[in-house]
Structure formats: C-alpha cells, structure tokens
XYZ file of N, CA and C in Angstrom:
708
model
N 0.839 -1.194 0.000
C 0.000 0.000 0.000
C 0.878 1.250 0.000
N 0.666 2.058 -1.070
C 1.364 3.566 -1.147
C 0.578 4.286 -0.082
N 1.515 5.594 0.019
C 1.155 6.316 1.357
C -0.041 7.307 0.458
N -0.498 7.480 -0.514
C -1.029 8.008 -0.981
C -2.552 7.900 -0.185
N -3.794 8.904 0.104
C -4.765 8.697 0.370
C -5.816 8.782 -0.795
N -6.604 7.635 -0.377
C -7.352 7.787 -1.880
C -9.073 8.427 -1.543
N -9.108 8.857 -0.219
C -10.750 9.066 -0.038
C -10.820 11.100 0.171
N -11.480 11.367 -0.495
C -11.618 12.677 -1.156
C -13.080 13.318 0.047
N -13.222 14.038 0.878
C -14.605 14.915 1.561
C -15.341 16.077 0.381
N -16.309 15.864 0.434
C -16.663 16.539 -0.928
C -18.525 17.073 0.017
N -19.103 17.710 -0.738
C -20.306 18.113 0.114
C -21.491 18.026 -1.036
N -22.603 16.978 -1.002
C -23.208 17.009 -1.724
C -24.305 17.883 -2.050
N -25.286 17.952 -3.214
C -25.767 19.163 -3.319
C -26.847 19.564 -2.010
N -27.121 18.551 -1.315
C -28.205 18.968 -0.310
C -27.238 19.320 0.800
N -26.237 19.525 0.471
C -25.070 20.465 2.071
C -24.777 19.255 2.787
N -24.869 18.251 2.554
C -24.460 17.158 3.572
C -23.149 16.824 3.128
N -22.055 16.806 4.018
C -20.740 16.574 3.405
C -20.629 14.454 3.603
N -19.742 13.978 2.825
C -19.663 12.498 2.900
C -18.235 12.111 1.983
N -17.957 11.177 2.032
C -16.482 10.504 1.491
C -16.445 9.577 0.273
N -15.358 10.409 -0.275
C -15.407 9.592 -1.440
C -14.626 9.334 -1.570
N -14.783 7.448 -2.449
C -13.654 6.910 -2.560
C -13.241 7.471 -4.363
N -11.840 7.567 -4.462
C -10.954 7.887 -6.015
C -11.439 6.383 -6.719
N -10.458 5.500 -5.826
C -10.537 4.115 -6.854
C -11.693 3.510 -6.865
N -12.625 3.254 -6.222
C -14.269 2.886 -6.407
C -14.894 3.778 -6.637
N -14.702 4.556 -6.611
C -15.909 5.546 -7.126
C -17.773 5.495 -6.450
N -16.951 5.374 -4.877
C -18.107 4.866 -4.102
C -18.403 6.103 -3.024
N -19.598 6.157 -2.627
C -19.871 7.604 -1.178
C -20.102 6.905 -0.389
N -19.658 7.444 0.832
C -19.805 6.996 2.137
C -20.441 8.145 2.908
N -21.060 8.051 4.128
C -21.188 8.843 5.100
C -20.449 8.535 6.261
N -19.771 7.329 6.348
C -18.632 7.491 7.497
C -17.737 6.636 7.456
N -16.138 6.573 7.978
C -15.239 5.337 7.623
C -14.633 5.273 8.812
N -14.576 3.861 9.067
C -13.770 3.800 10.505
C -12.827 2.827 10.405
N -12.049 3.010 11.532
C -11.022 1.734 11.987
C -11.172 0.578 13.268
N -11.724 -0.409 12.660
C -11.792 -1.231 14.023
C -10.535 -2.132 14.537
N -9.970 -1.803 15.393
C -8.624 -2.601 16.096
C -8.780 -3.438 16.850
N -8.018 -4.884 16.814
C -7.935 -6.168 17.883
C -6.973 -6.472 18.016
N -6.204 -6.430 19.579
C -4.846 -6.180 20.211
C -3.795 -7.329 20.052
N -2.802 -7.574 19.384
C -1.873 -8.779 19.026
C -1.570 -9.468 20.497
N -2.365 -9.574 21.199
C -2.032 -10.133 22.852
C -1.980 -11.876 22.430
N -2.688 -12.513 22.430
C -2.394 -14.408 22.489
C -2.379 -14.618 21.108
N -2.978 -13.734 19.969
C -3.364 -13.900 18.643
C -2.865 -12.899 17.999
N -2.777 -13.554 16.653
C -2.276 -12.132 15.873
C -3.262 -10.994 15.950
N -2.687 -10.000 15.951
C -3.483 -8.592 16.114
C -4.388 -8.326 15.048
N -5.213 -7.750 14.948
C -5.917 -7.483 13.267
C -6.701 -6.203 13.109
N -6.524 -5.212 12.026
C -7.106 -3.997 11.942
C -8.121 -4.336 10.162
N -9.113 -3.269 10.603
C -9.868 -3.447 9.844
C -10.567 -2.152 9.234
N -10.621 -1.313 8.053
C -11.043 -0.386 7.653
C -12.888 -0.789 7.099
N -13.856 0.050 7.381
C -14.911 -0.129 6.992
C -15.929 0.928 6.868
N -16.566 1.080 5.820
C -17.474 2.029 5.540
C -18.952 1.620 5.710
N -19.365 3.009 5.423
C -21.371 2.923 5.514
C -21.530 3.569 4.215
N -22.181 3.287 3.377
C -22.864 4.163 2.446
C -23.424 5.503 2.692
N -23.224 6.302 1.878
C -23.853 7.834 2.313
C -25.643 7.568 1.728
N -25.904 6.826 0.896
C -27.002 6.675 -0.133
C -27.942 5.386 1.469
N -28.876 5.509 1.316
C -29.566 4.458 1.906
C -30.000 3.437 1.035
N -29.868 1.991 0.895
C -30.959 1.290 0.148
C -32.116 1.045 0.084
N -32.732 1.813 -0.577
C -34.201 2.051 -0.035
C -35.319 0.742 -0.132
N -34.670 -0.090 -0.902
C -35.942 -1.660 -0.831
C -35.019 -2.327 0.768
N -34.433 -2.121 0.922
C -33.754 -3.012 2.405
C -34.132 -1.419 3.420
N -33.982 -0.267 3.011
C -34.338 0.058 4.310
C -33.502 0.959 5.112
N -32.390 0.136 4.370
C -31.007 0.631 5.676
C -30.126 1.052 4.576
N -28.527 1.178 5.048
C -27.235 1.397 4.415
C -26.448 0.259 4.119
N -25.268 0.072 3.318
C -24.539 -0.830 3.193
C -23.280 -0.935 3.781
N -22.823 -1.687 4.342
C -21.667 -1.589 4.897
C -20.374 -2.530 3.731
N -19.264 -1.347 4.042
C -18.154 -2.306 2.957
C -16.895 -2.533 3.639
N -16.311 -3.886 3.700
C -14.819 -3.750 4.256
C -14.309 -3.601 3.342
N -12.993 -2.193 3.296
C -12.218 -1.637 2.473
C -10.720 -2.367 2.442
N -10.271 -2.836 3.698
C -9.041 -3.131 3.565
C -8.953 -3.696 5.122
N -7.837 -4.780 5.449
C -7.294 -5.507 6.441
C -5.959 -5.844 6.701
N -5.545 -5.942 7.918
C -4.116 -6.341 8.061
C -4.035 -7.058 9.160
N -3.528 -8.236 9.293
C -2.753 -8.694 10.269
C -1.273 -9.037 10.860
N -1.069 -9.043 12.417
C 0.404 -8.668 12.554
C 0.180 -8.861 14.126
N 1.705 -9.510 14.130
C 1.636 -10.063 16.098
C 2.412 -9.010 16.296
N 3.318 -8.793 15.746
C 4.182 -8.004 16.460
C 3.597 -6.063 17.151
N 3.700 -5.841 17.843
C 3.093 -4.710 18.398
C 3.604 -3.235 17.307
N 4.007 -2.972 17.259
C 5.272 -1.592 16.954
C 4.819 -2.028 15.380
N 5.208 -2.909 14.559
C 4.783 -3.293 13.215
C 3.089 -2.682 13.032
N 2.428 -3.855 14.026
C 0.503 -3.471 13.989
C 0.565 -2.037 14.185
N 0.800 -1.200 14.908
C 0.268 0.321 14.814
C 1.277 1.201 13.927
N 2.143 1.121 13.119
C 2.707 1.483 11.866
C 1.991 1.061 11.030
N 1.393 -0.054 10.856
C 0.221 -0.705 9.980
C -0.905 0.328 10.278
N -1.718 0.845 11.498
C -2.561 0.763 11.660
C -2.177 2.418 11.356
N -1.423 3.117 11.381
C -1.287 4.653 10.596
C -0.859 4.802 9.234
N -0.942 3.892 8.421
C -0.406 3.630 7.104
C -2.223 3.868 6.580
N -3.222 2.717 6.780
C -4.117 2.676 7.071
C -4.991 3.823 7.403
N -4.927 4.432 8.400
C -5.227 5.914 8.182
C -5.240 6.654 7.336
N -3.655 6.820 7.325
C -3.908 7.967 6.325
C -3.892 7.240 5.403
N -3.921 6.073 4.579
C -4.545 6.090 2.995
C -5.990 6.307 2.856
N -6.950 5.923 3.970
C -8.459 6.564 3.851
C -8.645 7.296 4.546
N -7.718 8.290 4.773
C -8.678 9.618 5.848
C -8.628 10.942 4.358
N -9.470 11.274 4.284
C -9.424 12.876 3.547
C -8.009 13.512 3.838
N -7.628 14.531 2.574
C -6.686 15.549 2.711
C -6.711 16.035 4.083
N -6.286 16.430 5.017
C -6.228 17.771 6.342
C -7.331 16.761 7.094
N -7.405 15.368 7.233
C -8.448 14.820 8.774
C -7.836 13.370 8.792
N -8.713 12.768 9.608
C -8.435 11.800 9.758
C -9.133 10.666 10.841
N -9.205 9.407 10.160
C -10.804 8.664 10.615
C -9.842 8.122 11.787
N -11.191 7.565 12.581
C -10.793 7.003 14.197
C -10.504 5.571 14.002
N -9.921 5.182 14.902
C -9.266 3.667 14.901
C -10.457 3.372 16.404
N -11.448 2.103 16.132
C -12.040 1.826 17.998
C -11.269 0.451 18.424
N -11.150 0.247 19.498
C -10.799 -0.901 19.809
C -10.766 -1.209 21.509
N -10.583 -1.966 21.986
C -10.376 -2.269 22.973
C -9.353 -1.484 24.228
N -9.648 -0.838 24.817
C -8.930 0.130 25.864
C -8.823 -0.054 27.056
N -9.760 -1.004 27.523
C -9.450 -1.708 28.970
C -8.184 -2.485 28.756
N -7.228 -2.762 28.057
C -5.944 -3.448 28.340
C -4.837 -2.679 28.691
N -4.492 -2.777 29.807
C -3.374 -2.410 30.302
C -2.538 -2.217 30.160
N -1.804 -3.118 29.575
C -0.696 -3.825 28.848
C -0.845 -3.347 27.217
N -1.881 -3.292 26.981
C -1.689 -3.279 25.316
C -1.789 -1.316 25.313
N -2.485 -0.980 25.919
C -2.285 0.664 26.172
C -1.120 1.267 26.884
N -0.341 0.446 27.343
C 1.015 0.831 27.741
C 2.137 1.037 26.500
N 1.974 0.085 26.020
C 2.566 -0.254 24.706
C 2.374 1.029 23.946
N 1.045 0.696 23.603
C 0.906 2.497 22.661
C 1.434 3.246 23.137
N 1.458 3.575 24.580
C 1.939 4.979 25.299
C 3.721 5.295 24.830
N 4.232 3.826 24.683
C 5.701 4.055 24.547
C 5.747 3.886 23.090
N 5.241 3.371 22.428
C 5.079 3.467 20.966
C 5.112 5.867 20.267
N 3.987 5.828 21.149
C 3.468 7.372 20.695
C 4.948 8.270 21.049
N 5.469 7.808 22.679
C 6.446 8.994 23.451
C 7.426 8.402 21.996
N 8.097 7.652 21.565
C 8.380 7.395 20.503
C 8.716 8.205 19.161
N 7.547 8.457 18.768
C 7.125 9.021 17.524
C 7.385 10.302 17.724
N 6.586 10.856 19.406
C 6.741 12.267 19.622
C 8.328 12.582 19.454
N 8.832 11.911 20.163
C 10.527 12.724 20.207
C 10.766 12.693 18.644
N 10.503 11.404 17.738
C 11.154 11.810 16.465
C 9.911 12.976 15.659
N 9.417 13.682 16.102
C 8.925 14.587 15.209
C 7.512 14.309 14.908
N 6.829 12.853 15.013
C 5.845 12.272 14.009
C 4.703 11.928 15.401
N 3.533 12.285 14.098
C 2.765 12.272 14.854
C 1.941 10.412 15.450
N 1.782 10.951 16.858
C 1.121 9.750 17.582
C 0.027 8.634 16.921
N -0.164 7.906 17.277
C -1.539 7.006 17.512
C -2.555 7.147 18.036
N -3.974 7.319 18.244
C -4.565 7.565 19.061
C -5.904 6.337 18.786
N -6.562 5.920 19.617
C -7.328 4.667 19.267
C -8.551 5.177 20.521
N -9.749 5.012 20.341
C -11.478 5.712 20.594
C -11.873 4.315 21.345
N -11.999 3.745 22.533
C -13.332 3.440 22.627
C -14.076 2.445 22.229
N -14.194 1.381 21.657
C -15.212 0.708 21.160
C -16.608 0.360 22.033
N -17.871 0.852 21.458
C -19.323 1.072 22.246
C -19.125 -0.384 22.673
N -19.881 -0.292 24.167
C -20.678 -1.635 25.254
C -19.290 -2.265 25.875
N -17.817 -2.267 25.670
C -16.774 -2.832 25.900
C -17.197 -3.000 27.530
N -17.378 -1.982 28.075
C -17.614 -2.089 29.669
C -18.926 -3.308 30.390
N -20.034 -3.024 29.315
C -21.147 -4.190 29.714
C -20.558 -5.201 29.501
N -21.552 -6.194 30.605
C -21.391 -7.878 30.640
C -21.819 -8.111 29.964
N -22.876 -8.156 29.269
C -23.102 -8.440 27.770
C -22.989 -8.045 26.288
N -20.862 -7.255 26.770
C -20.398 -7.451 25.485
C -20.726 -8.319 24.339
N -20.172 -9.795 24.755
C -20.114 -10.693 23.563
C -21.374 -11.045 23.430
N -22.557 -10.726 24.086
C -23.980 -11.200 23.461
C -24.439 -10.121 22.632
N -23.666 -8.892 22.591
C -24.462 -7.793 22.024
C -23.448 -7.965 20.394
N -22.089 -7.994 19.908
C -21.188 -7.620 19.512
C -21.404 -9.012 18.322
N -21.684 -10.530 18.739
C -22.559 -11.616 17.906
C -23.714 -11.382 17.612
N -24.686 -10.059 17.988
C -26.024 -10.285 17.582
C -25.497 -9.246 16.332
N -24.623 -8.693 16.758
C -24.469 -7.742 15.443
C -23.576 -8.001 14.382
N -22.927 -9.009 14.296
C -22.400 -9.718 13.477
C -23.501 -10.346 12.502
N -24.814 -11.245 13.353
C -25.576 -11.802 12.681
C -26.236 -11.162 11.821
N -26.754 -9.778 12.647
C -27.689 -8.575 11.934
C -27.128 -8.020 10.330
N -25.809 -8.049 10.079
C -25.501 -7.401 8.815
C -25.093 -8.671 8.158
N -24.868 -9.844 8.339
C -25.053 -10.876 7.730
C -26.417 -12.137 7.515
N -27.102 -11.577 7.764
C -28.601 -12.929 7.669
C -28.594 -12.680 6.047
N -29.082 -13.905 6.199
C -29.429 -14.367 4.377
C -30.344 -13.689 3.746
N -30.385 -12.945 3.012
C -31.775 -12.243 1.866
C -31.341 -10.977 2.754
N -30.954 -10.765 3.904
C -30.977 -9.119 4.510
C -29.186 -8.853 4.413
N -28.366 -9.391 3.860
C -27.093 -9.143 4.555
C -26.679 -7.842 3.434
N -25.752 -6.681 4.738
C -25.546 -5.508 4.145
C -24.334 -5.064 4.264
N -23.474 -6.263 4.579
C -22.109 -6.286 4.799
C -21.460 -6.974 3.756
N -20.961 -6.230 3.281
C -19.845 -6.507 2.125
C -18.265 -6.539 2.312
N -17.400 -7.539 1.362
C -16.038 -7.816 2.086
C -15.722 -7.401 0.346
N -14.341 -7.055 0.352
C -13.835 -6.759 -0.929
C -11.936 -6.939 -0.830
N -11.792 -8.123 -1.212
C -10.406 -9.228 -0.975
C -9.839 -9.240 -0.046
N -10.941 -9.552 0.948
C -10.422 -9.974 2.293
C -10.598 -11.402 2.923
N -10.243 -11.928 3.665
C -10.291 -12.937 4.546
C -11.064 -13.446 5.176
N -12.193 -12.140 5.728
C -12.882 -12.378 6.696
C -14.427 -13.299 6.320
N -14.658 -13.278 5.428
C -16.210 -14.480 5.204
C -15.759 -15.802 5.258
N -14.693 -16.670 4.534
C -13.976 -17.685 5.567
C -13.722 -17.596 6.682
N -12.983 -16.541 7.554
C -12.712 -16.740 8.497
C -14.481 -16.939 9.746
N -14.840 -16.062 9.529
C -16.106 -16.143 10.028
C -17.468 -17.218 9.818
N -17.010 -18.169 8.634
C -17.806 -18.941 8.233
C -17.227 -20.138 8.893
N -15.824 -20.370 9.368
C -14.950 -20.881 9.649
C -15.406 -21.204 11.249
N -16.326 -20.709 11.738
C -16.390 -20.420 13.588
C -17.914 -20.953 13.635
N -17.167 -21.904 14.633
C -19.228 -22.515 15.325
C -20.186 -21.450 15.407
N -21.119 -21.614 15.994
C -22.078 -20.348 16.542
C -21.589 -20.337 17.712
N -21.477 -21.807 18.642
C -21.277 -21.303 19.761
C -20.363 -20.770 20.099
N -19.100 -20.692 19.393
C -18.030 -19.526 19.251
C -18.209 -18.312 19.230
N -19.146 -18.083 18.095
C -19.608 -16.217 18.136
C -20.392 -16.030 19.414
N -21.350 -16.765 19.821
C -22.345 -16.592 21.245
C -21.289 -16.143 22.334
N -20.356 -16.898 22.434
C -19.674 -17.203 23.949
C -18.604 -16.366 24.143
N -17.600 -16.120 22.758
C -16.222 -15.578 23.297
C -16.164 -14.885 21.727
N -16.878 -13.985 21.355
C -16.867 -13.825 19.695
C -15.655 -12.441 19.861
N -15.449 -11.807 21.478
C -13.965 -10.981 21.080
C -13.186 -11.502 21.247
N -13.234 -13.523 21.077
C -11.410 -13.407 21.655
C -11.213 -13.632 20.058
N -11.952 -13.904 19.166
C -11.230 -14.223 17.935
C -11.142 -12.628 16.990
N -10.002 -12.163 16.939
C -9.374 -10.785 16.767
C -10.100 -10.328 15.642
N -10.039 -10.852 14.304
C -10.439 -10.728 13.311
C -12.343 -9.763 13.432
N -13.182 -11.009 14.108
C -14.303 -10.580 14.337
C -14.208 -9.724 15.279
N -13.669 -9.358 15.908
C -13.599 -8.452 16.967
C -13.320 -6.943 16.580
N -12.128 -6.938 15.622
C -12.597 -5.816 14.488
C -13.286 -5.172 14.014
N -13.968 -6.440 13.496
C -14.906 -6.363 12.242
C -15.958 -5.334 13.553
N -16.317 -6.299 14.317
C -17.344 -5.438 15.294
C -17.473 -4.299 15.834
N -15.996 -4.211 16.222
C -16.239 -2.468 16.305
C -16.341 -1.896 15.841
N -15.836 -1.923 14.634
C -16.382 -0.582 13.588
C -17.680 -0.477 13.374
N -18.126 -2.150 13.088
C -19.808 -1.750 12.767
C -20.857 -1.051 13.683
N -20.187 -1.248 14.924
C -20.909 -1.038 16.572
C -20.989 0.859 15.986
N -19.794 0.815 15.528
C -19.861 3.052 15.581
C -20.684 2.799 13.951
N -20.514 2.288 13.052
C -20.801 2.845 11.963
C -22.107 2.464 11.667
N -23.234 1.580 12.523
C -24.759 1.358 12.739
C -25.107 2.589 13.377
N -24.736 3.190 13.823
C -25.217 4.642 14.803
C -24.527 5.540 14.184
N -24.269 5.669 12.894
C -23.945 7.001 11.910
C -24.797 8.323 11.686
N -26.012 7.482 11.379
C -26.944 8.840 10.584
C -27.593 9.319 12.268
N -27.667 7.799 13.370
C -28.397 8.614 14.715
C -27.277 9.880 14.984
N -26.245 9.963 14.800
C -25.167 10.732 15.810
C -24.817 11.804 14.915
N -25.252 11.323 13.460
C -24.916 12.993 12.474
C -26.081 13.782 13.105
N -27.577 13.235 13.491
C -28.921 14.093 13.848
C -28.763 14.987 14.974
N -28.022 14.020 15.907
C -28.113 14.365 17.303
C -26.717 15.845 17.014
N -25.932 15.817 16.358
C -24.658 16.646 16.135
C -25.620 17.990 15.297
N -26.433 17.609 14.546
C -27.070 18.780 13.834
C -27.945 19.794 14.434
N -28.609 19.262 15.350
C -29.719 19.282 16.503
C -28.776 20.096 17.801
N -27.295 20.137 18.336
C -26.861 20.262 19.333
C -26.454 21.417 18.803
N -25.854 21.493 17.294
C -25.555 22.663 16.936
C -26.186 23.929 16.553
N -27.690 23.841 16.152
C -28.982 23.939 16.217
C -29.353 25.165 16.821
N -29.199 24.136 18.432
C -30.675 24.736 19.405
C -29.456 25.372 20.880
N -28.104 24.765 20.791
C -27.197 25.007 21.906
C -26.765 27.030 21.442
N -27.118 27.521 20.752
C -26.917 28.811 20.958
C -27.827 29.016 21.514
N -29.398 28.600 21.036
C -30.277 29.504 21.601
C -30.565 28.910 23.375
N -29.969 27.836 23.798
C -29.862 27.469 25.086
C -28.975 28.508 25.721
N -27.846 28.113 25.467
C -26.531 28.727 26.039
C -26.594 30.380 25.942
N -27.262 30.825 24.603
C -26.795 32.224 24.652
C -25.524 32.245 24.233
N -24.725 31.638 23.818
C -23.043 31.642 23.336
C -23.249 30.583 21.468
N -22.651 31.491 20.507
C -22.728 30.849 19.421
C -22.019 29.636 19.165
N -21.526 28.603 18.577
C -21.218 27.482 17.919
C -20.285 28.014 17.170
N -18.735 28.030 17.480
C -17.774 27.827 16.424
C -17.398 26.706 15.317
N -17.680 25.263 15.940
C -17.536 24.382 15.505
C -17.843 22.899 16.349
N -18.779 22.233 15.868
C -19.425 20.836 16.584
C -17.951 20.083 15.835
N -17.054 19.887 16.832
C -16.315 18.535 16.620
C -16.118 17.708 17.526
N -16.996 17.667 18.270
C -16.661 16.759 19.846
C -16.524 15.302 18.918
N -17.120 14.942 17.896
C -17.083 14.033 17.758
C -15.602 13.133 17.111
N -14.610 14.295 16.942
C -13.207 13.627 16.728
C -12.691 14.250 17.259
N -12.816 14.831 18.839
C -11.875 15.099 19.740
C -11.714 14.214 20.846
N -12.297 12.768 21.477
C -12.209 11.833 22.031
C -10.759 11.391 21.895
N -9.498 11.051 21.979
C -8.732 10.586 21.683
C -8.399 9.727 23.235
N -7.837 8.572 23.193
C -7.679 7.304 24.271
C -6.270 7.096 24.282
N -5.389 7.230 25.380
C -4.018 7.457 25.447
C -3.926 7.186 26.978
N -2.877 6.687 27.365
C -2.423 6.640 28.644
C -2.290 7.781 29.168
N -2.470 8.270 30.416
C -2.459 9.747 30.730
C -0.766 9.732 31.078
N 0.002 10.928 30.720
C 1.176 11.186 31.303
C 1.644 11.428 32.442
C-alpha cells in the first residue's frame, strides 16, 4: 500500500458533506477503523465504511470492508494501523481507529510506541473506545451484530479481498455466542460496525446540538467537533 490517500470529503448538493472513494468511485457517510490487540493472537485492523445513499428496498445502508491487516508483532501493527489511516482519511483529517482500551498492557505499549514518535517529530496514535466494551453483555451484544448485517436475503455487509467471510464462516455459533472478542479478526470487524450502525443517529443528534445550543446557552457554535476530539491514550 502507497502512502497516498485515496478518499476525497466533498459536500453534496443537499449540504451534507460524505467521502469519497478515487478508486471505487463509491460515497460513504462514514469510515472507521476497528482494532484487535496482538495479545495471544495475531493482532488485526480493519477499515470499513457505511454508504452515504440508503438502500431504499432493504431500508437501511450498506456496509463495505475496504481493507485488512494482520500482525503479532506490536510496533509493526500500529505502523500498519497509521499507514491505514492515512490512505483513507481525507486531505487535512483523519478517521478514528475503535478498539479495545481496557488493556493495560496493550495501552502501555501504545503509550511508549506514541512517546516514541513524539521525540522523532511524528505524529502519535490515538485509538477511541469501542461502544458496550464495559457491559457484561459485550459478547452477546457484539454476535447479535455480526448476525444482523449478515442474515441471508438481509445481509448488508460486504467484504472486498479480504479474509474475513472464511474466516467467520470458519467459527461454530457457539463460538460467536460465547467468546466472539477473543477471535481478533471478528472483533474488528465489530467495532467498527458497533460506531458505523449509529452514523446517521449521531450525524442528527450533532445537527440538533448545533442547532438549538446557541439559543440554550446564549453563546454561538464555532464548531461541533466533539465528535473527533475523544482521543484514548495513557495519561502522562
């Protein structure tokens, strides 16, 4: 993969801005990075989009995996996982990586990975969060949503020369039911979809805050970006 980025922000004619890909010639309304930590298994990152267009006989949006990597080694996976970045983030931004942040150990790592980068000049890593990680019924929520964009006659998940429909076809059920984050791959795959199913709710709620919060506050709106100022880092 050249360092080149190939996804273009462009604003369509109804003012809604969304992403476009150069080499597919495809729109999105949002692209993310889902991360799974090289701890007992190889590590695995996963790029994935939503359609900006809805399909209107299904109802919903389409989801596409754009690109994948796997890698045990730590320091390799998050050089991977900013290569990755920036080939699909727009000119001047750049999409979120979610993943797992309760690890100790694997967020330590980043921390000395980033102090790293900082002294040579270059910029850090930063990794968001992945939704429900804290509930006990992670892995019952994280397999129902695996199933949801894959059922037969409804599936809206699309793979494009990747690994993952063997790999996933490859796993009992009672595998996905019971422990569906220890296998890295799906664990990926899930977080991204976990943020990128709640796209169009969180563009409303962002339009709506920007809206009605002057006439609350009495203070104008320079700019709604809370939503890529979250960044997850070991504190110094």
């Amino acid at each position: 993969m050249d360092g080149i980025n190939i996804i273009e922000k462009k604003i369509h004619t109804d003012g809604e801005s969304y992403y476009f890909n150069t080499e597919k010639m495809e729109k999105y309304g949002e692209i993310v990075g889902g991360l799974a930590w090289p701890e007992t298994t190889e590590g695995f990152l996963v790029i994935v989009a939503v359609d900006f267009f809805e399909d209107t006989e299904l109802g919903t949006r389409h989801f596409r995996v754009l690109e994948e990597a796997t890698e045990s080694d730590i320091d390799t996976f998050l050089k991977h996982a900013l290569e990755l970045q920036k080939h699909f983030s727009p000119f001047m931004g750049g999409i979120r990586f979610y993943g797992d942040t309760t690890s100790l150990s694997m967020m330590e790592l980043l921390d000395q990975f980033n102090r790293g980068r900082r002294h040579r000049g270059l910029d850090p890593f930063y990794i968001t969060e992945a939704p429900q990680l804290k509930d006990p019924k992670k892995n019952e929520f994280y397999a129902q949503l695996i199933r949801k964009y894959t059922q037969p006659g409804k599936k809206t998940l699309h793979f494009c020369n990747t690994g993952l429909p063997s790999y996933l076809m490859g796993l009992w059920p009672d595998e996905i039911d019971k422990n569906v984050l220890d296998h890295t791959p799906v664990a990926a795959l899930g977080y991204a979809l976990a943020v990128l199913g709640t796209w169009k709710l969180r563009k409303r709620e962002i339009e709506v805050k920007a809206k009605y919060e002057p006439i609350l506050t009495g203070k104008p709106i320079k700019e709604t970006i809370w939503q890529f100022m979250e960044r997850t880092e070991l504190p110094k």
